[in-house]
Short mmCIF file of C-alpha atoms and ligand atoms in Angstrom, two decimals:
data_model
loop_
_atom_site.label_atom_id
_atom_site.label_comp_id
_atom_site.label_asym_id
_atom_site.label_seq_id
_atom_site.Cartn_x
_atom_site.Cartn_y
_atom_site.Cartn_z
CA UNK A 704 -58.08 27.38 -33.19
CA UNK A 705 -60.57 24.83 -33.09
CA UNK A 706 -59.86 21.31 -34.28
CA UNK A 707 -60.57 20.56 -38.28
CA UNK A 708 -62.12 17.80 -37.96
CA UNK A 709 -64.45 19.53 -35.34
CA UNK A 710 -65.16 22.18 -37.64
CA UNK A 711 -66.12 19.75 -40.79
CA UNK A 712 -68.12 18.11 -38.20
CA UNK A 713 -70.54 21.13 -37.00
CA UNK A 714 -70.42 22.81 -40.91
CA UNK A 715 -71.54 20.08 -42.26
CA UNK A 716 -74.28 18.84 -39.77
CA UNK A 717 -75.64 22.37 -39.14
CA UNK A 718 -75.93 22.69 -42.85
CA UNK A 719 -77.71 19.91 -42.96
CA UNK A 720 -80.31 20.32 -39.72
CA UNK A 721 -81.32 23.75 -41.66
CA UNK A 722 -81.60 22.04 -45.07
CA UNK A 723 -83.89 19.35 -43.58
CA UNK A 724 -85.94 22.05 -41.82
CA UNK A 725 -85.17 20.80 -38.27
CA UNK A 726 -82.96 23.76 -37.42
CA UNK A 727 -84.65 25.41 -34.02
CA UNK A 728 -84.26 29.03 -34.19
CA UNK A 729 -84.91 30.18 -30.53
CA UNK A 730 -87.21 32.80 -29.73
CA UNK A 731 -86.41 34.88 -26.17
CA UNK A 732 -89.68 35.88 -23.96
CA UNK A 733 -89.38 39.52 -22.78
CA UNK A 734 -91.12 38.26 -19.66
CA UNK A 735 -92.89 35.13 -17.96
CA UNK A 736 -94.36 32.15 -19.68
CA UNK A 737 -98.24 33.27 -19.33
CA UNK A 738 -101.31 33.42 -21.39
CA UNK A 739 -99.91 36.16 -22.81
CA UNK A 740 -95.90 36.43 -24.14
CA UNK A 741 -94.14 39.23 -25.42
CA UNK A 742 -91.40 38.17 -28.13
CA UNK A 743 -89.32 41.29 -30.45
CA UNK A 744 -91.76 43.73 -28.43
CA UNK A 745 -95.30 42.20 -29.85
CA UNK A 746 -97.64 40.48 -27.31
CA UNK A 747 -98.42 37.25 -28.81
CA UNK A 748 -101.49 34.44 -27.29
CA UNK A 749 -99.37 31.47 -25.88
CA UNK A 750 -100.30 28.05 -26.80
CA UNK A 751 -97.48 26.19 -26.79
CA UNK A 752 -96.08 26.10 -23.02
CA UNK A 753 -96.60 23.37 -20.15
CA UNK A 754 -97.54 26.12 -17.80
CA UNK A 755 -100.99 23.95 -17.44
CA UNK A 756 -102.30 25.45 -14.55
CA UNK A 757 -100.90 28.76 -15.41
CA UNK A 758 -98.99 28.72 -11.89
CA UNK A 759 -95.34 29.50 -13.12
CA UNK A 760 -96.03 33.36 -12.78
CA UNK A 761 -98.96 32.52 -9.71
CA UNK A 762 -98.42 35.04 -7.04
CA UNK A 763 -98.41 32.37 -4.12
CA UNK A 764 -95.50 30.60 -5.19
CA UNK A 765 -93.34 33.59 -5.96
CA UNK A 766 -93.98 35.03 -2.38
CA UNK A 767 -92.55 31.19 -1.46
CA UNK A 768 -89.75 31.22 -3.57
CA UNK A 769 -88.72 35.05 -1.98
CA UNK A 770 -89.03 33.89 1.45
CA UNK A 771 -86.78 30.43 0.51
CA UNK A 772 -84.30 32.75 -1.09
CA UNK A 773 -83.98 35.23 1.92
CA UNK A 774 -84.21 32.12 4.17
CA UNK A 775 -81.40 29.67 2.29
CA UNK A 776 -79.79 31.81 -0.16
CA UNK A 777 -79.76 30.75 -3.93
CA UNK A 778 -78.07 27.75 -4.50
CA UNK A 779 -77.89 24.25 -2.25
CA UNK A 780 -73.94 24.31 -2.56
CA UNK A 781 -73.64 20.03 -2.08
CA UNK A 782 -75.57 17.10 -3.80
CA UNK A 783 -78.01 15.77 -1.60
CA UNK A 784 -76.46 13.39 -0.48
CA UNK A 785 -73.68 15.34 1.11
CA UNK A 786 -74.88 18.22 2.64
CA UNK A 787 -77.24 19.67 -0.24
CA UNK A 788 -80.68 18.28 1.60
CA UNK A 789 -82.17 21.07 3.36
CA UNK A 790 -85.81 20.75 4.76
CA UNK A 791 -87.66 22.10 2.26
CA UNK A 792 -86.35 19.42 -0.20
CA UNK A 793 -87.98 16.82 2.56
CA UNK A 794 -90.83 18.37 2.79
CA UNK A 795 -91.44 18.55 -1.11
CA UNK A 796 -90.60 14.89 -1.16
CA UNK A 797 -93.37 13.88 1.71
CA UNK A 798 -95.92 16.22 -0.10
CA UNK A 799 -95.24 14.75 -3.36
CA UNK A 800 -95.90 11.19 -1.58
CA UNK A 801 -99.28 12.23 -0.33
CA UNK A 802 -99.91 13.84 -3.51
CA UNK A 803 -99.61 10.37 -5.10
CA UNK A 804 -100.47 8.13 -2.63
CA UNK A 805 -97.17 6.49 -2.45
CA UNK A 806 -95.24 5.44 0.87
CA UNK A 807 -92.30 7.99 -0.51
CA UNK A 808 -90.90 9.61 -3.09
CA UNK A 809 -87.31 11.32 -4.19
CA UNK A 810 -87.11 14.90 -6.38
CA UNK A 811 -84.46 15.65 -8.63
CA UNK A 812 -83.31 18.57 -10.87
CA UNK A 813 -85.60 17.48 -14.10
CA UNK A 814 -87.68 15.14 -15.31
CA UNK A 815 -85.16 14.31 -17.55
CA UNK A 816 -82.84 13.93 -15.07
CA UNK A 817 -85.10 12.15 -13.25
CA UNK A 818 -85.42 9.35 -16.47
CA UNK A 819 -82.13 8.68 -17.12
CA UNK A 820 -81.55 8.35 -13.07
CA UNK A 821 -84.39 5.84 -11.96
CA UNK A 822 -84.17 3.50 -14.97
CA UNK A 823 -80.41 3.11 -15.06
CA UNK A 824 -80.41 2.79 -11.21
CA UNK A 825 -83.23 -0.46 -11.35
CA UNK A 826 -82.30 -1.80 -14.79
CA UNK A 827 -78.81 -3.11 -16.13
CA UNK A 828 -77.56 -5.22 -18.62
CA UNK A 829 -78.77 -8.74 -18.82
CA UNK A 830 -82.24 -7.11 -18.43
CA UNK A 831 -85.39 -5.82 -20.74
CA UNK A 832 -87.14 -2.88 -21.08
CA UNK A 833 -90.68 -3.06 -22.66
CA UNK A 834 -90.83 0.92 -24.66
CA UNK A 835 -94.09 2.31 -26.54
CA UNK A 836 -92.44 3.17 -29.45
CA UNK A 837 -93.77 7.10 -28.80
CA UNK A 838 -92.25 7.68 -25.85
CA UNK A 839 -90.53 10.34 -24.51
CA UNK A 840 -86.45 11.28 -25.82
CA UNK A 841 -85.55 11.30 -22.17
CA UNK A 842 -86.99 7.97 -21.59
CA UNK A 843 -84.90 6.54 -24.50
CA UNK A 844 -82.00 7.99 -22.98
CA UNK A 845 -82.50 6.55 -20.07
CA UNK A 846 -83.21 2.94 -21.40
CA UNK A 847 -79.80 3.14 -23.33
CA UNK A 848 -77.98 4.03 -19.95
CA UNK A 849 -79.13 1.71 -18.33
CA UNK A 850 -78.03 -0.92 -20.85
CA UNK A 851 -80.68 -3.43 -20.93
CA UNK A 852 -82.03 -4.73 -23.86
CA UNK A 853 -84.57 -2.12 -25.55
CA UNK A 854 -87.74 -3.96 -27.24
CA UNK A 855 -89.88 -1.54 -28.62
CA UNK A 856 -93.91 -2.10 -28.84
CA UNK A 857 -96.14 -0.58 -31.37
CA UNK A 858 -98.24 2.83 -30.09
CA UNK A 859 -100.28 1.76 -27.15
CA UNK A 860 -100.89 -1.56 -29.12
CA UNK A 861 -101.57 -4.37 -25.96
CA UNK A 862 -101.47 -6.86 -27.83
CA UNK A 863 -98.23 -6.44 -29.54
CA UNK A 864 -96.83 -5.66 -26.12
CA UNK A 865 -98.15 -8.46 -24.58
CA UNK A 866 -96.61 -10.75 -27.39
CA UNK A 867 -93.44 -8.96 -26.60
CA UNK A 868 -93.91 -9.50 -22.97
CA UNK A 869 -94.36 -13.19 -23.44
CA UNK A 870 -91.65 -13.84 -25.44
CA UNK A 871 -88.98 -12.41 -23.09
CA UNK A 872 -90.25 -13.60 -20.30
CA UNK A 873 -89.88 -17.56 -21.62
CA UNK A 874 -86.88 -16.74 -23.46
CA UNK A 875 -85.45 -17.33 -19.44
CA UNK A 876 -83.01 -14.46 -21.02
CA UNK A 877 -83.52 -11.83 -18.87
CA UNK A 878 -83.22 -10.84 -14.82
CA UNK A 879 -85.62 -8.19 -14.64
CA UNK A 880 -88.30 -7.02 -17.21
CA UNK A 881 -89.95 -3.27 -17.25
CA UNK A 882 -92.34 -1.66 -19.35
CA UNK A 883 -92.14 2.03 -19.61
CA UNK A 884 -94.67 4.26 -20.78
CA UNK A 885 -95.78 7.79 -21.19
CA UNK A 886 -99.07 8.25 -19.02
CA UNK A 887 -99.94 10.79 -21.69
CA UNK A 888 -98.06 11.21 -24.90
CA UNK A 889 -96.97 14.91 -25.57
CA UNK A 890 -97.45 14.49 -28.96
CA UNK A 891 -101.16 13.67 -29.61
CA UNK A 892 -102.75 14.26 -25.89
CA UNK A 893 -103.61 10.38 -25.94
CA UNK A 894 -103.85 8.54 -22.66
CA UNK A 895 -101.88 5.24 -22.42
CA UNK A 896 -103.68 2.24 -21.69
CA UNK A 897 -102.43 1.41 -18.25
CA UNK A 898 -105.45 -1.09 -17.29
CA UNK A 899 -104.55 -3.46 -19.79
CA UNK A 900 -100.81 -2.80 -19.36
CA UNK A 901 -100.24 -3.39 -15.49
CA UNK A 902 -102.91 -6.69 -16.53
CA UNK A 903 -99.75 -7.68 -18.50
CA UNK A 904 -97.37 -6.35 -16.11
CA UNK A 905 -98.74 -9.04 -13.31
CA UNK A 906 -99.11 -11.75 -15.69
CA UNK A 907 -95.56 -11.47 -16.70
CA UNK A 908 -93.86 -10.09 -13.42
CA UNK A 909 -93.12 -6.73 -15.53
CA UNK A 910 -91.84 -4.07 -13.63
CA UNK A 911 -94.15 -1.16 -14.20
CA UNK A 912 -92.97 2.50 -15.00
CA UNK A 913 -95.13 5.08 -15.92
CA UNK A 914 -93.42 8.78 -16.98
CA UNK A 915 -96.81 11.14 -16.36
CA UNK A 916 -94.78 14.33 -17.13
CA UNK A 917 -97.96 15.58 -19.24
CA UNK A 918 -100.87 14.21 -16.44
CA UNK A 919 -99.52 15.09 -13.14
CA UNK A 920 -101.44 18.10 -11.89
CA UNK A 921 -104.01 17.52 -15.16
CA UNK A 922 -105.65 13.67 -15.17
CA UNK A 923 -106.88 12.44 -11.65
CA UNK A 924 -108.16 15.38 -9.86
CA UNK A 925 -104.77 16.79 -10.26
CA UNK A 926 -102.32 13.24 -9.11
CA UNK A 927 -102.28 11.68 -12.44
CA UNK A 928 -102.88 9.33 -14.66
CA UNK A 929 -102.17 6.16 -12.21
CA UNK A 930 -104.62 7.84 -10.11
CA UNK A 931 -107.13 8.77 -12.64
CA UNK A 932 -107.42 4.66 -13.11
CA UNK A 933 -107.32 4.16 -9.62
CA UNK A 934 -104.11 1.71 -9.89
CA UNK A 935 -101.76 4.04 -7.55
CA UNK A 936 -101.00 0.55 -5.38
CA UNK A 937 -100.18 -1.58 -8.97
CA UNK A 938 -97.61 0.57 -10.47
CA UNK A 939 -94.05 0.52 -9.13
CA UNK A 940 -92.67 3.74 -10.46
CA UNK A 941 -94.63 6.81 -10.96
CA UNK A 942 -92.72 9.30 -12.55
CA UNK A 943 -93.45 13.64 -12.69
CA UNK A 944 -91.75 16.55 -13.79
CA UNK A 945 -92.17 19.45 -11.89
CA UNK A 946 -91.63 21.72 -15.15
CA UNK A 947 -95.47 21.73 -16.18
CA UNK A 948 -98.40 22.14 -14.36
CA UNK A 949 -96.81 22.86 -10.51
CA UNK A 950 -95.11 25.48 -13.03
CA UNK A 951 -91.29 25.61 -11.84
CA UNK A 952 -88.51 23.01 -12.73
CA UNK A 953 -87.55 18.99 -11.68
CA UNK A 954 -88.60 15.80 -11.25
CA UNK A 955 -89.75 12.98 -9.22
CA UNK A 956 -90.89 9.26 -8.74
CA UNK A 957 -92.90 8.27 -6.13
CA UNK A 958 -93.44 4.30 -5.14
CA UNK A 959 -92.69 2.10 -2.32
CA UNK A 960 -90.29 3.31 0.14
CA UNK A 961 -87.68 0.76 -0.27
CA UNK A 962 -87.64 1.57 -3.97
CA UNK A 963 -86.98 5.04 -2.95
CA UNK A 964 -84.11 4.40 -0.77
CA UNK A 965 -82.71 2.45 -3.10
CA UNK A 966 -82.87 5.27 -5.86
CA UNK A 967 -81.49 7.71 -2.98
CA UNK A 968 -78.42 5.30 -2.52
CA UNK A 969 -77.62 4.71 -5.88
CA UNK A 970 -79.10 6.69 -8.62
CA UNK A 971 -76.32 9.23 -10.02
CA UNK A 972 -77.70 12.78 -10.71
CA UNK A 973 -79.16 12.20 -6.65
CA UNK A 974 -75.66 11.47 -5.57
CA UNK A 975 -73.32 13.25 -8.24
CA UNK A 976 -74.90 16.41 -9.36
CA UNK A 977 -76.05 19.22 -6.97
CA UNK A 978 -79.03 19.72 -5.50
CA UNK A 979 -82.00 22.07 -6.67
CA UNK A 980 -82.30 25.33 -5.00
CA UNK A 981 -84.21 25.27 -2.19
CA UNK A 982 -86.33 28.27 -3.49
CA UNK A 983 -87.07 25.87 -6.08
CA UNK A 984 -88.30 23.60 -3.79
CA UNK A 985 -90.28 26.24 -1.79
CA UNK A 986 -92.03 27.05 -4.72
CA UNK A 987 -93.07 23.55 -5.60
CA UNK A 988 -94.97 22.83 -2.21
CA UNK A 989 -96.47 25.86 -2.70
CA UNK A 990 -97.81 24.52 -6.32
CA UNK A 991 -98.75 21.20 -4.60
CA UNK A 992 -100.62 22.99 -1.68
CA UNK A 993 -102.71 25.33 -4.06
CA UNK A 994 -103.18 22.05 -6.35
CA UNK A 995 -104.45 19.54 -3.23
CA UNK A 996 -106.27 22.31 -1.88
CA UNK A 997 -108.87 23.06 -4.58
CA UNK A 998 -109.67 21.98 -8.11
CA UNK A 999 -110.67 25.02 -9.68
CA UNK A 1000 -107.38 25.47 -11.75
CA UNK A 1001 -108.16 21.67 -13.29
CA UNK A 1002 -111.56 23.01 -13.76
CA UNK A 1003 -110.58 25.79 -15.54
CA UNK A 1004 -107.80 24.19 -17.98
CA UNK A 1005 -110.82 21.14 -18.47
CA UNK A 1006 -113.02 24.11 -19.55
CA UNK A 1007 -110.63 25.91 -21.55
CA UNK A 1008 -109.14 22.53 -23.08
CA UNK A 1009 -113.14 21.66 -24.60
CA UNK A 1010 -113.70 25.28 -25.50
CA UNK A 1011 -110.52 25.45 -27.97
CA UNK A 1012 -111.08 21.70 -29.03
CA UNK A 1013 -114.51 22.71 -30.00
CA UNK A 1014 -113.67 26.07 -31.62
CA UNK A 1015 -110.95 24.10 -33.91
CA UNK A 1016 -113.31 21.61 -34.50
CA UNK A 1017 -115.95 24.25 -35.95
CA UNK A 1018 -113.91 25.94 -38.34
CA UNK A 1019 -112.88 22.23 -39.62
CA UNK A 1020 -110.08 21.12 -38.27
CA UNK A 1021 -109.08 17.35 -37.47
CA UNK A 1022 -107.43 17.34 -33.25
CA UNK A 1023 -106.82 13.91 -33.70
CA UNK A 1024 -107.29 11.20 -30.64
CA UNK A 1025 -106.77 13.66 -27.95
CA UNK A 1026 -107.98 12.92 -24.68
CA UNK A 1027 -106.17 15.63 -23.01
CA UNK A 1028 -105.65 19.47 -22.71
CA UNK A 1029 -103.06 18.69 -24.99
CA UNK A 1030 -104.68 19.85 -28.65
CA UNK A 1031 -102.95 18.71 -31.98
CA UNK A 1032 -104.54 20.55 -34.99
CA UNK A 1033 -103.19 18.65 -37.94
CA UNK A 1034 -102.66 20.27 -41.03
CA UNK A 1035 -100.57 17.19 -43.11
CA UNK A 1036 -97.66 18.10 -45.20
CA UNK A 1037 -94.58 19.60 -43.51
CA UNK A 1038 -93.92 22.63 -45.10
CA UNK A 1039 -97.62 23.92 -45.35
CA UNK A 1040 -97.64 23.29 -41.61
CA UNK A 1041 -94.38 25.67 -40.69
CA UNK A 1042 -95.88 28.10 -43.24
CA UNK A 1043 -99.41 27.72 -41.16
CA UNK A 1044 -97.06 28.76 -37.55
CA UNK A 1045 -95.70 31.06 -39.21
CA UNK A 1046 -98.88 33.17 -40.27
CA UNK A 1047 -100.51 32.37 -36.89
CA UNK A 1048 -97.47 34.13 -35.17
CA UNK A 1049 -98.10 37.23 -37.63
CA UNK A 1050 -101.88 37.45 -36.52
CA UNK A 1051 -100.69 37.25 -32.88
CA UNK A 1052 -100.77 33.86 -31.80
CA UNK A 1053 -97.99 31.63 -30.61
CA UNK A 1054 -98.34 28.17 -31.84
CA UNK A 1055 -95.32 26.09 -32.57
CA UNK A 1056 -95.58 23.36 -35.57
CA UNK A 1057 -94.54 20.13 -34.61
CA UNK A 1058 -93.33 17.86 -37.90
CA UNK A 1059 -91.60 14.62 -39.23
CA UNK A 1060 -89.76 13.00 -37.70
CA UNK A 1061 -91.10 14.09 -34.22
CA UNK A 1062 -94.68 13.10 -36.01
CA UNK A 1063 -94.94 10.60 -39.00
CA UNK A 1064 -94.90 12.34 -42.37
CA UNK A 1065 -97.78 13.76 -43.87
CA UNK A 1066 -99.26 14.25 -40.33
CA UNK A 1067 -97.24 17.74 -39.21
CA UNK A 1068 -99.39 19.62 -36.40
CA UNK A 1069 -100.18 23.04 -34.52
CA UNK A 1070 -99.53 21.69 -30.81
CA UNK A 1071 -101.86 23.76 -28.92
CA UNK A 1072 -101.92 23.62 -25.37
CA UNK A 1073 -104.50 26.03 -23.76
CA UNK A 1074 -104.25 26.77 -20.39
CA UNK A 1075 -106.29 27.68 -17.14
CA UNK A 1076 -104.80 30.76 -17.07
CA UNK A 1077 -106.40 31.45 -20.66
CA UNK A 1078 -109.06 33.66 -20.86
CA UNK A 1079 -112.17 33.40 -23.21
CA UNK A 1080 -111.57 36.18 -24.62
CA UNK A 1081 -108.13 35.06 -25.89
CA UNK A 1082 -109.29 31.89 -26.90
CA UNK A 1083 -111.73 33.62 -29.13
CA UNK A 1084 -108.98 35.59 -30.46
CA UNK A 1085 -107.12 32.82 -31.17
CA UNK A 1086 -109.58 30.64 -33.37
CA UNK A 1087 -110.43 33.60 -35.19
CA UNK A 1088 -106.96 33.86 -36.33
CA UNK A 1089 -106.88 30.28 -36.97
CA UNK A 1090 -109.89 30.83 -39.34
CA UNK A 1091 -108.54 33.64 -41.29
CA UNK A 1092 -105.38 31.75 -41.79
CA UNK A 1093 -107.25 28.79 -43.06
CA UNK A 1094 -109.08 30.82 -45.04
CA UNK A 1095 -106.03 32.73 -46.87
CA UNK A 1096 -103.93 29.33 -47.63
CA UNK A 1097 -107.00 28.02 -48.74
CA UNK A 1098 -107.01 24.67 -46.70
CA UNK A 1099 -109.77 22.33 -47.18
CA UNK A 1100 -110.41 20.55 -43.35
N1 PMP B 1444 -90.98 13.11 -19.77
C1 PMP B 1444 -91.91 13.57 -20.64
C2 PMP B 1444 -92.99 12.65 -21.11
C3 PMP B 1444 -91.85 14.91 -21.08
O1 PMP B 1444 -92.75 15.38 -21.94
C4 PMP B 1444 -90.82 15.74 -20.59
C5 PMP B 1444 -90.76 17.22 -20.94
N2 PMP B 1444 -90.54 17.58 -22.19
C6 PMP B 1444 -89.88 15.21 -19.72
C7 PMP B 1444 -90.00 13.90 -19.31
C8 PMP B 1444 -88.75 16.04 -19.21
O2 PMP B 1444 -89.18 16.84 -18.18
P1 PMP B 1444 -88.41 18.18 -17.78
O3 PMP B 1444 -88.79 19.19 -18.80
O4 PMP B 1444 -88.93 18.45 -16.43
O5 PMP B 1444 -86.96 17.88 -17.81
#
């Protein structure tokens, strides 16, 4: 029998996540995260996964993930740190290095992992951390692990960070100060600012962290958003998830090697919690090799990215700052924008709603996320069914 208080606890909170719409009901694939997904037997047009590049189902890294698997086995069977390193995790690391430009780097399980690992290993209390008030959950969670004090700045405002920045750094309070921030923000495709913030960073002796989860492999000829602003050398952590566009699972930071041994000595999901499988790993130099070796996926998600931008922008929708593959289509009040999902998903097209209080209220969103794997033809299928649904609920932009 399970505890009462327990039980009061998870009635009364579950009641209340479903009351306030923020209940997830979970849909299962009957297959692979593609273009194309098949959920309660209906093929449905994809738009809401990370699979940027379209490489989770790619060919090439499956036939590297077999051979791993036949080669290793499936799981590591130590942390890495005891006797859960094999090879291929080195070699991913050195690839992800030169994919960079960074003296080193160190993988881990997530990118989530990855957060809460490299700020709590750097950052304690008696220290600062400099947030953008957007970023991501697991950056938050890191931050509070660490247990620094948090000082959050306004959305990619500089000069409210820099106000921020000034103040701690003559309150004399504080050891170390960092400033954390999505390279792009998941929410509204927008690129941060990272000119003008490492310009603060110096003039303040900021330690600079920048999570590019959603511009790895997309921004930069494929190595980011650092890269894309040509400040690889001026930023101390650079931080990737191996989850989106190299299409498999973990994360990573790459930055000067002496940071990196320091995160391999003492960060605790490196040391405490076992290492990925090495088919895992496989597969991820495989995504890296395909990515280094040409850009015609980035091409092709570019292309695809302007094409569905465009098309939205036709029938009269707003996309919002968007600088990204990453394509809000903002329909306002919350309930409208569920019920807009929802009829998408009836015509055939997968499109998740994203509302308060992940997005302020009033502003609820269609996060579409088009991918290179897309083909025209789908696209076009897709913004026709955005029209017709626009057109039966009678929306006005
Ligand atoms: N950081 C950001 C900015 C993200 O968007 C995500 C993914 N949702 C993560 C970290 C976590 O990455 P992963 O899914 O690889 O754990």
């Amino acid at each position: 029998m399970s505890s009462p208080s327990l039980s009061l606890f998870l009635r009364s909170s579950l009641e209340e996540l479903k009351q306030n719409g923020l209940y997830n009901e979970i849909d299962a694939l009957q297959g692979g995260n593609g273009p194309m997904i098949q959920i309660k037997n209906r093929p449905l047009i994809n738009l809401s996964s990370n699979n940027y590049l379209g490489l989770a189902g790619d060919e090439r890294l499956i036939a590297a993930a077999e051979r791993a698997l036949r080669q290793y086995g499936v799981g590591a069977g130590a942390v890495r740190t005891i006797n859960g390193t094999m090879d291929v995790h080195e070699e991913l690391e050195e690839k992800l290095a030169r994919f960079k430009q960074t003296e080193a780097a160190i993988a881990y399980q997530s990118g989530f992992n990855c957060n809460m690992a490299a700020i709590s290993a750097v950052m304690d209390a008696g220290d600062a951390i400099l947030s953008d008030e957007l970023n991501h959950a697991s950056i938050i969670d890191g931050c509070r692990l660490s247990r620094a004090k948090v000082i959050r700045y306004k959305h990619s405002d500089m000069e409210n960070l820099e106000r921020q920045a000034k103040a701690a750094k003559e309150s004399g309070q504080y050891a170390k100060i960092m400033v954390i921030t999505d390279g792009v923000f998941s929410m509204d495709g927008d690129i941060a600012k990272l000119p003008a913030i490492v310009d603060i960073a110096e003039r303040y002796d900021l330690i600079t962290y920048v999570d590019d989860a959603h511009g790895s492999g997309v921004l930069g000829k494929g190595a980011g958003t650092v890269k894309h602003f040509g400040l690889s050398d001026r930023v101390d952590f650079q931080i990737g998830t191996l989850s989106k566009a190299i299409g498999v699972v973990g994360g990573y930071v790459a930055g000067r090697r002496e940071l990196i041994e320091w995160l391999k000595a003492r960060s605790r999901p490196f040391l405490f919690s076992t290492a990925a499988p090495p088919a895992i790993a496989a597969a991820c130099v495989a995504a890296l090799d395909i990515l280094t070796g040409s850009a015609e996926l980035q091409e092709r998600l570019w292309h695809n990215a302007a094409y569905f931008r465009q098309g939205l922008e036709r029938i009269g929708f707003r996309t919002g700052p968007t600088e990204t593959p990453i394509i809000p289509c903002i329909i306002g009040e919350e309930k409208l924008t569920q019920q807009f999902s929802r009829e998408l998903r009836e015509e055939g097209v997968y499109a998740k709603a994203i509302v308060f209080p992940t997005v302020p209220k009033g502003l609820g969103r269609i996060r579409n996320m088009p991918t290179a794997a897309h083909t025209t033809a789908m696209l076009d299928e897709a913004l026709g069914i955005y029209e017709n649904v626009k057109k039966r609920m009678g929306l006005k932009e």
